[in-house]
mmCIF file of C-alpha atoms in Angstrom:
data_model
loop_
_atom_site.group_PDB
_atom_site.id
_atom_site.type_symbol
_atom_site.label_atom_id
_atom_site.label_comp_id
_atom_site.label_asym_id
_atom_site.label_seq_id
_atom_site.Cartn_x
_atom_site.Cartn_y
_atom_site.Cartn_z
ATOM 1 C CA MET A 1 63.401 -39.123 -87.523
ATOM 2 C CA SER A 2 63.463 -41.592 -84.654
ATOM 3 C CA GLY A 3 59.927 -40.983 -83.460
ATOM 4 C CA HIS A 4 58.716 -44.525 -83.781
ATOM 5 C CA ARG A 5 61.866 -45.953 -82.226
ATOM 6 C CA ALA A 6 62.230 -43.596 -79.290
ATOM 7 C CA GLY A 7 62.900 -46.514 -76.970
ATOM 8 C CA ARG A 8 65.960 -47.749 -78.842
ATOM 9 C CA ILE A 9 67.746 -44.786 -80.307
ATOM 10 C CA THR A 10 67.752 -41.425 -78.641
ATOM 11 C CA ASP A 11 67.766 -38.166 -80.482
ATOM 12 C CA ASP A 12 70.942 -37.311 -78.608
ATOM 13 C CA GLU A 13 72.685 -40.284 -80.095
ATOM 14 C CA ILE A 14 71.581 -39.313 -83.562
ATOM 15 C CA SER A 15 72.704 -35.713 -82.972
ATOM 16 C CA GLU A 16 76.072 -36.901 -81.776
ATOM 17 C CA LEU A 17 76.540 -39.082 -84.831
ATOM 18 C CA ILE A 18 75.482 -36.242 -87.104
ATOM 19 C CA SER A 19 77.987 -33.858 -85.569
ATOM 20 C CA LYS A 20 80.726 -36.478 -85.941
ATOM 21 C CA LEU A 21 79.739 -36.900 -89.567
ATOM 22 C CA GLN A 22 79.890 -33.157 -90.026
ATOM 23 C CA SER A 23 83.485 -33.135 -88.818
ATOM 24 C CA LEU A 24 84.385 -35.652 -91.517
ATOM 25 C CA LEU A 25 83.108 -33.558 -94.375
ATOM 26 C CA PRO A 26 85.516 -31.142 -96.048
ATOM 27 C CA GLU A 27 85.577 -27.567 -94.805
ATOM 28 C CA SER A 28 83.888 -26.184 -97.895
ATOM 29 C CA SER A 29 80.806 -28.260 -97.169
ATOM 30 C CA ARG A 30 80.387 -26.609 -93.831
ATOM 31 C CA ARG A 31 80.220 -23.075 -95.148
ATOM 32 C CA GLY A 32 77.337 -20.967 -93.991
ATOM 33 C CA ALA A 33 76.752 -23.114 -90.919
ATOM 34 C CA ALA A 34 77.688 -21.111 -87.860
ATOM 35 C CA GLY A 35 76.732 -23.964 -85.562
ATOM 36 C CA ARG A 36 74.860 -27.047 -86.628
ATOM 37 C CA SER A 37 73.535 -27.586 -90.084
ATOM 38 C CA SER A 38 70.130 -29.114 -90.435
ATOM 39 C CA ALA A 39 70.222 -32.879 -90.524
ATOM 40 C CA SER A 40 68.839 -33.084 -94.042
ATOM 41 C CA LYS A 41 71.430 -30.621 -95.362
ATOM 42 C CA LEU A 42 74.184 -32.600 -93.761
ATOM 43 C CA LEU A 43 72.935 -35.859 -95.228
ATOM 44 C CA GLN A 44 72.717 -34.199 -98.610
ATOM 45 C CA GLU A 45 76.286 -32.902 -98.320
ATOM 46 C CA THR A 46 77.435 -36.344 -97.287
ATOM 47 C CA CYS A 47 75.840 -37.929 -100.364
ATOM 48 C CA ARG A 48 77.470 -35.300 -102.547
ATOM 49 C CA TYR A 49 80.843 -35.823 -100.926
ATOM 50 C CA ILE A 50 80.701 -39.592 -101.282
ATOM 51 C CA ARG A 51 79.712 -39.285 -104.915
ATOM 52 C CA SER A 52 82.620 -36.909 -105.511
ATOM 53 C CA LEU A 53 84.965 -39.407 -103.854
ATOM 54 C CA HIS A 54 83.556 -42.128 -106.107
ATOM 55 C CA ARG A 55 84.248 -39.952 -109.146
ATOM 56 C CA GLU A 56 87.777 -39.344 -107.951
ATOM 57 C CA VAL A 57 88.326 -43.072 -107.474
ATOM 58 C CA ASP A 58 86.955 -43.735 -110.966
ATOM 59 C CA ASP A 59 89.285 -41.141 -112.473
ATOM 60 C CA LEU A 60 92.271 -42.637 -110.694
ATOM 61 C CA ASN A 61 91.227 -46.146 -111.703
ATOM 62 C CA ASN A 62 90.954 -45.048 -115.331
ATOM 63 C CA ARG A 63 94.370 -43.424 -115.119
ATOM 64 C CA LEU A 64 95.852 -46.544 -113.583
ATOM 65 C CA SER A 65 94.249 -48.777 -116.196
ATOM 66 C CA GLU A 66 95.824 -46.660 -118.950
ATOM 67 C CA LEU A 67 99.197 -46.924 -117.270
ATOM 68 C CA MET A 68 98.820 -50.670 -116.760
ATOM 69 C CA ALA A 69 98.413 -51.102 -120.503
ATOM 70 C CA THR A 70 101.781 -49.510 -121.185
ATOM 71 C CA MET A 71 103.439 -51.470 -118.409
ATOM 72 C CA ASP A 72 104.541 -54.707 -120.027
ATOM 73 C CA GLY A 73 105.611 -57.822 -118.164
ATOM 74 C CA ASP A 74 109.360 -57.406 -118.419
ATOM 75 C CA SER A 75 111.609 -57.903 -115.441
ATOM 76 C CA PRO A 76 112.129 -54.309 -114.224
ATOM 77 C CA GLN A 77 108.447 -53.891 -113.465
ATOM 78 C CA ALA A 78 108.310 -57.312 -111.859
ATOM 79 C CA ASP A 79 111.323 -56.270 -109.776
ATOM 80 C CA VAL A 80 109.575 -53.105 -108.610
ATOM 81 C CA ILE A 81 106.460 -54.995 -107.610
ATOM 82 C CA ARG A 82 108.419 -57.764 -105.950
ATOM 83 C CA ASN A 83 110.342 -55.196 -103.933
ATOM 84 C CA LEU A 84 107.139 -53.453 -102.925
ATOM 85 C CA LEU A 85 105.619 -56.753 -101.838
ATOM 86 C CA ARG A 86 108.721 -57.738 -99.886
ATOM 87 C CA LEU A 87 108.371 -54.635 -97.758
ATOM 88 C CA LEU A 88 104.767 -55.507 -97.056
ATOM 89 C CA MET B 1 98.552 -46.439 -91.987
ATOM 90 C CA ALA B 2 98.127 -50.185 -91.543
ATOM 91 C CA PHE B 3 94.909 -50.045 -93.540
ATOM 92 C CA LYS B 4 96.613 -48.257 -96.444
ATOM 93 C CA ARG B 5 99.423 -50.772 -96.394
ATOM 94 C CA GLU B 6 96.974 -53.665 -96.482
ATOM 95 C CA LEU B 7 94.994 -51.970 -99.244
ATOM 96 C CA LEU B 8 98.142 -51.472 -101.305
ATOM 97 C CA LYS B 9 99.189 -55.080 -100.866
ATOM 98 C CA ASN B 10 95.740 -56.348 -101.846
ATOM 99 C CA LEU B 11 95.659 -54.015 -104.837
ATOM 100 C CA ILE B 12 99.021 -55.140 -106.170
ATOM 101 C CA LEU B 13 98.213 -58.812 -105.626
ATOM 102 C CA GLY B 14 94.820 -58.380 -107.257
ATOM 103 C CA LEU B 15 96.236 -56.587 -110.283
ATOM 104 C CA ARG B 16 98.940 -59.204 -110.697
ATOM 105 C CA ALA B 17 96.400 -62.034 -110.461
ATOM 106 C CA ARG B 18 94.288 -60.386 -113.144
ATOM 107 C CA ALA B 19 97.330 -59.782 -115.334
ATOM 108 C CA GLU B 20 98.230 -63.463 -115.051
ATOM 109 C CA ALA B 21 94.728 -64.512 -116.081
ATOM 110 C CA CYS B 22 94.594 -62.027 -118.954
ATOM 111 C CA ALA B 23 97.386 -59.587 -119.766
ATOM 112 C CA PHE B 24 96.354 -55.973 -119.420
ATOM 113 C CA GLU B 25 97.627 -55.065 -122.834
ATOM 114 C CA ASP B 26 95.348 -57.744 -124.333
ATOM 115 C CA MET B 27 92.250 -56.312 -122.688
ATOM 116 C CA SER B 28 90.052 -53.703 -124.255
ATOM 117 C CA LEU B 29 89.948 -50.286 -122.621
ATOM 118 C CA GLN B 30 86.633 -51.031 -120.900
ATOM 119 C CA GLU B 31 87.860 -54.408 -119.659
ATOM 120 C CA ARG B 32 90.948 -52.791 -118.206
ATOM 121 C CA LYS B 33 88.967 -50.090 -116.475
ATOM 122 C CA ARG B 34 86.623 -52.626 -114.939
ATOM 123 C CA ALA B 35 89.482 -54.866 -113.893
ATOM 124 C CA VAL B 36 91.275 -52.023 -112.139
ATOM 125 C CA LYS B 37 88.084 -50.711 -110.522
ATOM 126 C CA CYS B 38 87.138 -54.163 -109.280
ATOM 127 C CA SER B 39 90.647 -54.742 -107.947
ATOM 128 C CA ALA B 40 90.647 -51.408 -106.128
ATOM 129 C CA ASP B 41 87.219 -51.964 -104.544
ATOM 130 C CA VAL B 42 87.970 -55.525 -103.509
ATOM 131 C CA ALA B 43 91.342 -54.433 -102.108
ATOM 132 C CA MET B 44 89.665 -51.758 -100.000
ATOM 133 C CA ALA B 45 86.884 -54.051 -98.778
ATOM 134 C CA ALA B 46 89.244 -56.905 -97.956
ATOM 135 C CA ALA B 47 91.603 -54.590 -96.075
ATOM 136 C CA ARG B 48 88.741 -53.175 -94.034
ATOM 137 C CA GLY B 49 87.307 -56.592 -93.335
ATOM 138 C CA ALA B 50 90.659 -57.798 -92.036
ATOM 139 C CA ALA B 51 91.222 -54.734 -89.838
ATOM 140 C CA ALA B 52 90.062 -54.331 -86.269
ATOM 141 C CA GLY B 53 86.339 -53.711 -86.122
ATOM 142 C CA GLY B 54 85.916 -54.654 -89.738
ATOM 143 C CA ALA B 55 83.538 -57.487 -88.929
ATOM 144 C CA ARG B 56 81.063 -54.967 -87.495
ATOM 145 C CA THR B 57 80.790 -53.043 -90.751
ATOM 146 C CA ARG B 58 78.524 -53.990 -93.615
ATOM 147 C CA TRP B 59 79.921 -52.126 -96.576
ATOM 148 C CA PRO B 60 83.020 -54.353 -97.069
ATOM 149 C CA LYS B 61 80.827 -57.448 -97.217
ATOM 150 C CA ALA B 62 78.516 -55.745 -99.680
ATOM 151 C CA ILE B 63 81.415 -54.865 -101.967
ATOM 152 C CA LEU B 64 82.903 -58.354 -101.788
ATOM 153 C CA ALA B 65 79.509 -59.942 -102.418
ATOM 154 C CA ALA B 66 79.007 -57.786 -105.489
ATOM 155 C CA ALA B 67 82.507 -58.616 -106.730
ATOM 156 C CA GLY B 68 81.935 -62.307 -106.117
ATOM 157 C CA ALA B 69 78.696 -62.188 -108.067
ATOM 158 C CA SER B 70 80.439 -60.482 -110.956
ATOM 159 C CA SER B 71 83.375 -62.890 -111.060
ATOM 160 C CA GLY B 72 81.115 -65.914 -111.539
ATOM 161 C CA ILE B 73 81.964 -69.582 -110.984
ATOM 162 C CA SER B 74 83.614 -70.517 -114.249
ATOM 163 C CA PRO B 75 86.767 -68.550 -115.056
ATOM 164 C CA GLY B 76 85.665 -67.843 -118.589
ATOM 165 C CA THR B 77 87.407 -65.609 -121.039
ATOM 166 C CA CYS B 78 88.044 -61.900 -120.721
ATOM 167 C CA GLU B 79 84.928 -61.405 -122.804
ATOM 168 C CA ALA B 80 82.721 -63.453 -120.478
ATOM 169 C CA ARG B 81 84.034 -61.618 -117.434
ATOM 170 C CA ARG B 82 83.504 -58.320 -119.206
ATOM 171 C CA SER B 83 79.849 -59.067 -119.910
ATOM 172 C CA ARG B 84 79.264 -60.173 -116.307
ATOM 173 C CA CYS B 85 80.969 -57.097 -114.891
ATOM 174 C CA LYS B 86 79.063 -54.939 -117.323
ATOM 175 C CA ARG B 87 75.737 -56.338 -116.103
ATOM 176 C CA VAL B 88 76.604 -55.811 -112.447
ATOM 177 C CA VAL B 89 78.015 -52.333 -113.027
ATOM 178 C CA ARG B 90 75.029 -51.295 -115.167
ATOM 179 C CA ARG B 91 72.574 -52.648 -112.637
ATOM 180 C CA CYS B 92 74.249 -50.902 -109.713
ATOM 181 C CA ALA B 93 74.774 -47.650 -111.589
ATOM 182 C CA GLY B 94 71.263 -47.623 -113.016
ATOM 183 C CA THR B 95 69.662 -48.403 -109.685
ATOM 184 C CA CYS B 96 71.730 -45.814 -107.834
ATOM 185 C CA MET B 97 71.072 -43.102 -110.367
ATOM 186 C CA LYS B 98 67.349 -43.828 -110.608
ATOM 187 C CA ARG B 99 66.806 -43.981 -106.877
ATOM 188 C CA THR B 100 68.972 -40.972 -106.112
ATOM 189 C CA ARG B 101 67.160 -38.887 -108.733
ATOM 190 C CA GLY B 102 63.867 -40.129 -107.361
ATOM 191 C CA ALA B 103 64.913 -39.258 -103.815
ATOM 192 C CA TYR B 104 65.853 -35.724 -104.837
ATOM 193 C CA TYR B 105 62.629 -35.165 -106.748
ATOM 194 C CA ALA B 106 60.677 -36.563 -103.837
ATOM 195 C CA ALA B 107 62.566 -34.266 -101.485
ATOM 196 C CA ALA B 108 61.778 -31.268 -103.688
ATOM 197 C CA ALA B 109 58.130 -32.271 -103.806
ATOM 198 C CA ALA B 110 58.045 -32.763 -100.058
ATOM 199 C CA SER B 111 59.580 -29.380 -99.424
ATOM 200 C CA SER B 112 57.014 -27.628 -101.576
ATOM 201 C CA ALA B 113 54.076 -29.173 -99.760
ATOM 202 C CA ALA B 114 52.714 -26.000 -98.152
ATOM 203 C CA ALA B 115 49.842 -27.709 -96.397
ATOM 204 C CA ALA B 116 52.097 -29.965 -94.241
ATOM 205 C CA SER B 117 53.570 -28.669 -91.029
ATOM 206 C CA SER B 118 57.255 -27.741 -91.097
ATOM 207 C CA ASP B 119 58.061 -30.531 -88.673
ATOM 208 C CA VAL B 120 56.489 -33.177 -90.884
ATOM 209 C CA VAL B 121 58.268 -31.735 -93.897
ATOM 210 C CA ALA B 122 61.583 -31.760 -92.074
ATOM 211 C CA ARG B 123 61.124 -35.384 -91.060
ATOM 212 C CA SER B 124 60.131 -36.313 -94.583
ATOM 213 C CA LEU B 125 63.178 -34.548 -95.993
ATOM 214 C CA VAL B 126 65.484 -36.331 -93.598
ATOM 215 C CA ARG B 127 63.862 -39.612 -94.511
ATOM 216 C CA ARG B 128 64.419 -38.956 -98.209
ATOM 217 C CA ARG B 129 68.007 -37.936 -97.663
ATOM 218 C CA THR B 130 68.566 -41.027 -95.574
ATOM 219 C CA MET B 131 67.205 -43.150 -98.394
ATOM 220 C CA ALA B 132 69.595 -41.459 -100.810
ATOM 221 C CA LEU B 133 72.468 -42.145 -98.452
ATOM 222 C CA ARG B 134 71.506 -45.805 -98.243
ATOM 223 C CA LYS B 135 71.853 -46.086 -102.000
ATOM 224 C CA VAL B 136 75.281 -44.524 -102.026
ATOM 225 C CA ILE B 137 76.823 -46.610 -99.257
ATOM 226 C CA PRO B 138 77.509 -50.234 -100.266
ATOM 227 C CA GLY B 139 75.247 -52.404 -98.147
ATOM 228 C CA GLY B 140 73.430 -49.310 -96.911
ATOM 229 C CA ASP B 141 70.105 -50.905 -97.799
ATOM 230 C CA THR B 142 70.609 -53.465 -95.058
ATOM 231 C CA ALA B 143 71.437 -51.013 -92.249
ATOM 232 C CA ARG B 144 68.852 -51.591 -89.553
ATOM 233 C CA ASP B 145 68.404 -48.009 -88.365
ATOM 234 C CA GLU B 146 69.642 -44.457 -88.888
ATOM 235 C CA ALA B 147 72.308 -44.714 -86.220
ATOM 236 C CA ALA B 148 73.800 -47.814 -87.857
ATOM 237 C CA LEU B 149 73.626 -46.113 -91.257
ATOM 238 C CA LEU B 150 75.440 -43.049 -89.955
ATOM 239 C CA ARG B 151 78.154 -45.207 -88.415
ATOM 240 C CA GLU B 152 78.541 -47.109 -91.687
ATOM 241 C CA THR B 153 78.732 -43.799 -93.531
ATOM 242 C CA MET B 154 81.498 -42.443 -91.345
ATOM 243 C CA ASP B 155 83.481 -45.658 -91.583
ATOM 244 C CA TYR B 156 83.024 -45.779 -95.344
ATOM 245 C CA VAL B 157 84.050 -42.138 -95.878
ATOM 246 C CA VAL B 158 87.267 -42.556 -93.892
ATOM 247 C CA HIS B 159 88.312 -45.642 -95.811
ATOM 248 C CA LEU B 160 87.201 -44.308 -99.162
ATOM 249 C CA ARG B 161 89.505 -41.351 -98.637
ATOM 250 C CA ALA B 162 92.329 -43.754 -97.838
ATOM 251 C CA GLN B 163 91.607 -45.618 -101.065
ATOM 252 C CA VAL B 164 91.847 -42.372 -103.018
ATOM 253 C CA ASP B 165 95.204 -41.652 -101.407
ATOM 254 C CA VAL B 166 96.619 -45.095 -102.160
ATOM 255 C CA LEU B 167 95.407 -45.054 -105.769
ATOM 256 C CA ARG B 168 96.924 -41.625 -106.261
ATOM 257 C CA ARG B 169 100.285 -42.797 -105.010
ATOM 258 C CA VAL B 170 100.229 -46.013 -107.017
ATOM 259 C CA SER B 171 99.383 -44.101 -110.194
ATOM 260 C CA ALA B 172 102.206 -41.671 -109.503
ATOM 261 C CA ALA B 173 104.663 -44.501 -108.872
ATOM 262 C CA VAL B 174 103.698 -46.375 -112.023
ATOM 263 C CA GLN B 175 103.841 -43.125 -113.984
ATOM 264 C CA ARG B 176 107.335 -42.412 -112.687
ATOM 265 C CA SER B 177 108.419 -45.934 -113.469
ATOM 266 C CA THR B 178 107.048 -45.750 -117.006
ATOM 267 C CA THR B 179 108.691 -42.376 -117.596
ATOM 268 C CA LEU B 180 111.964 -43.623 -116.194
ATOM 269 C CA ARG B 181 111.959 -46.700 -118.403
ATOM 270 C CA LYS B 182 111.232 -44.576 -121.437
ATOM 271 C CA THR B 183 114.065 -42.192 -120.541
ATOM 272 C CA VAL B 184 116.486 -45.044 -120.042
ATOM 273 C CA LYS B 185 115.436 -46.664 -123.315
ATOM 274 C CA ASP B 186 115.942 -43.375 -125.140
ATOM 275 C CA GLU B 187 119.361 -42.983 -123.565
ATOM 276 C CA LEU B 188 120.294 -46.490 -124.568
ATOM 277 C CA LYS B 189 119.330 -45.758 -128.141
ATOM 278 C CA GLU B 190 121.396 -42.595 -128.229
ATOM 279 C CA GLY B 191 124.603 -43.595 -126.491
ATOM 280 C CA THR B 192 125.277 -47.346 -126.538
ATOM 281 C CA SER B 193 128.980 -47.012 -127.440
ATOM 282 C CA ALA B 194 129.950 -44.573 -124.685
ATOM 283 C CA LYS B 195 130.461 -45.668 -121.124
ATOM 284 C CA PRO B 196 127.742 -44.404 -118.811
ATOM 285 C CA ALA B 197 128.790 -41.424 -116.726
ATOM 286 C CA LEU B 198 127.412 -43.081 -113.576
ATOM 287 C CA TYR B 199 130.376 -45.410 -113.301
ATOM 288 C CA PRO B 200 133.982 -44.336 -112.802
ATOM 289 C CA GLU B 201 136.632 -45.268 -115.331
ATOM 290 C CA GLN B 202 137.611 -48.900 -115.082
ATOM 291 C CA ALA B 203 141.178 -49.771 -114.032
ATOM 292 C CA PRO B 204 143.257 -50.729 -117.078
ATOM 293 C CA CYS B 205 143.898 -54.288 -115.903
ATOM 294 C CA SER B 206 140.309 -55.216 -115.081
ATOM 295 C CA PRO B 207 138.248 -56.684 -117.878
ATOM 296 C CA PRO B 208 135.748 -54.296 -119.398
ATOM 297 C CA PRO B 209 132.129 -55.003 -118.515
ATOM 298 C CA LYS B 210 130.281 -57.141 -120.998
ATOM 299 C CA SER B 211 127.637 -54.526 -121.604
ATOM 300 C CA PRO B 212 128.189 -50.988 -120.293
ATOM 301 C CA ALA B 213 124.727 -50.073 -121.478
ATOM 302 C CA TRP B 214 123.239 -52.721 -119.174
ATOM 303 C CA ARG B 215 124.940 -51.267 -116.108
ATOM 304 C CA GLY B 216 123.892 -47.770 -117.035
ATOM 305 C CA TRP B 217 120.299 -48.981 -117.180
ATOM 306 C CA ARG B 218 120.345 -50.793 -113.877
ATOM 307 C CA GLN B 219 121.579 -47.959 -111.687
ATOM 308 C CA PRO B 220 118.658 -45.584 -112.259
ATOM 309 C CA LEU B 221 116.277 -48.507 -111.900
ATOM 310 C CA ILE B 222 117.792 -49.475 -108.540
ATOM 311 C CA GLN B 223 117.399 -45.850 -107.450
ATOM 312 C CA HIS B 224 113.824 -45.919 -108.622
ATOM 313 C CA CYS B 225 113.135 -49.110 -106.681
ATOM 314 C CA ALA B 226 114.419 -47.345 -103.580
ATOM 315 C CA LEU B 227 112.096 -44.438 -104.285
ATOM 316 C CA SER B 228 109.189 -46.804 -104.801
ATOM 317 C CA LEU B 229 109.923 -48.454 -101.475
ATOM 318 C CA HIS B 230 110.104 -45.085 -99.803
ATOM 319 C CA PHE B 231 106.684 -44.097 -100.972
ATOM 320 C CA LEU B 232 105.271 -46.845 -98.785
ATOM 321 C CA VAL B 233 106.547 -45.109 -95.668
ATOM 322 C CA TYR B 234 105.929 -41.742 -97.223
ATOM 323 C CA TYR B 235 102.234 -41.667 -96.394
ATOM 324 C CA VAL B 236 101.206 -38.420 -94.938
ATOM 325 C CA PRO B 237 100.250 -39.109 -91.332
ATOM 326 C CA LEU B 238 96.506 -39.088 -90.878
ATOM 327 C CA ALA B 239 95.078 -35.774 -89.707
ATOM 328 C CA PRO B 240 94.064 -35.784 -86.023
ATOM 329 C CA ASN B 241 90.308 -35.938 -86.668
ATOM 330 C CA GLN B 242 90.755 -38.801 -89.104
ATOM 331 C CA GLN B 243 92.940 -40.629 -86.626
ATOM 332 C CA SER B 244 90.402 -40.291 -83.830
ATOM 333 C CA THR B 245 87.577 -41.458 -86.081
ATOM 334 C CA GLU B 246 89.578 -44.428 -87.255
ATOM 335 C CA SER B 247 90.419 -45.395 -83.720
ATOM 336 C CA GLU B 248 86.724 -45.129 -82.823
ATOM 337 C CA THR B 249 85.524 -47.191 -85.704
ATOM 338 C CA GLY B 250 88.519 -49.523 -85.618
#
């Protein structure tokens, strides 16, 4: 993977980053791996995980957009938002 | 925690700004979805960019650049914004899907190449997977090497999870608020002549309130505002491994 750049990035550094990445993935993605997973499997799992997070964000955004439509501009909602912003 | 707070603030400000430009109830369903998605992504990217270490990451800049390109120079109507957003979203989605599919097919082809040595195949697989990862991370195309890409990935995953958490809580809060308003409205319809049970009986000499129904409506809303404020400090503390990663990347 880093053959042509051996002078700049060591394999150890890459391995360390990969193991850190592995710790970020959910437990279910690490099944079957007693120790290290292969790098390509880990990258694949990471892609899958990020895509699943994207889907979750899209679902939540869709939900929020439906709720925003029913939320009209009357004062109680403005009060709620103003109060939230005041705390921030 | 500070990141989530900043994200929430940006999200609320962004949604309000959009609602002022074009009321949500006047938008079509697709326009609303795009408006909310854009607000959420920009909120996340802006919060990360403002946080410690944010200047070293690429993905926030990539998201903001894409959002800036989609917003255009002239304000335009909802329709004009919709068509611009549609083009950007289609282009990104189409490119991602095509390249990811291509990467997977290429990986499958590489793995079935029996003539190549296992080492070459492994390297080729990793290269393909890395390419797929670059397409999924905003700004991943511009990462200079694998180490930088992996660091971007870890940073992005941590903050994407935070975005999911904030969106979940905001949806829940708005849902509760909508349900509460509906309940209060229904109660108002049913019992406008009776005094609300929330308030004790007035003393005989004091003047009766102008509108008992109004007071009955305000009390639950004040309670709800308190609940809404509490959800800001209600964030579940980050798990230890997330905290350590954030402090490393922060």
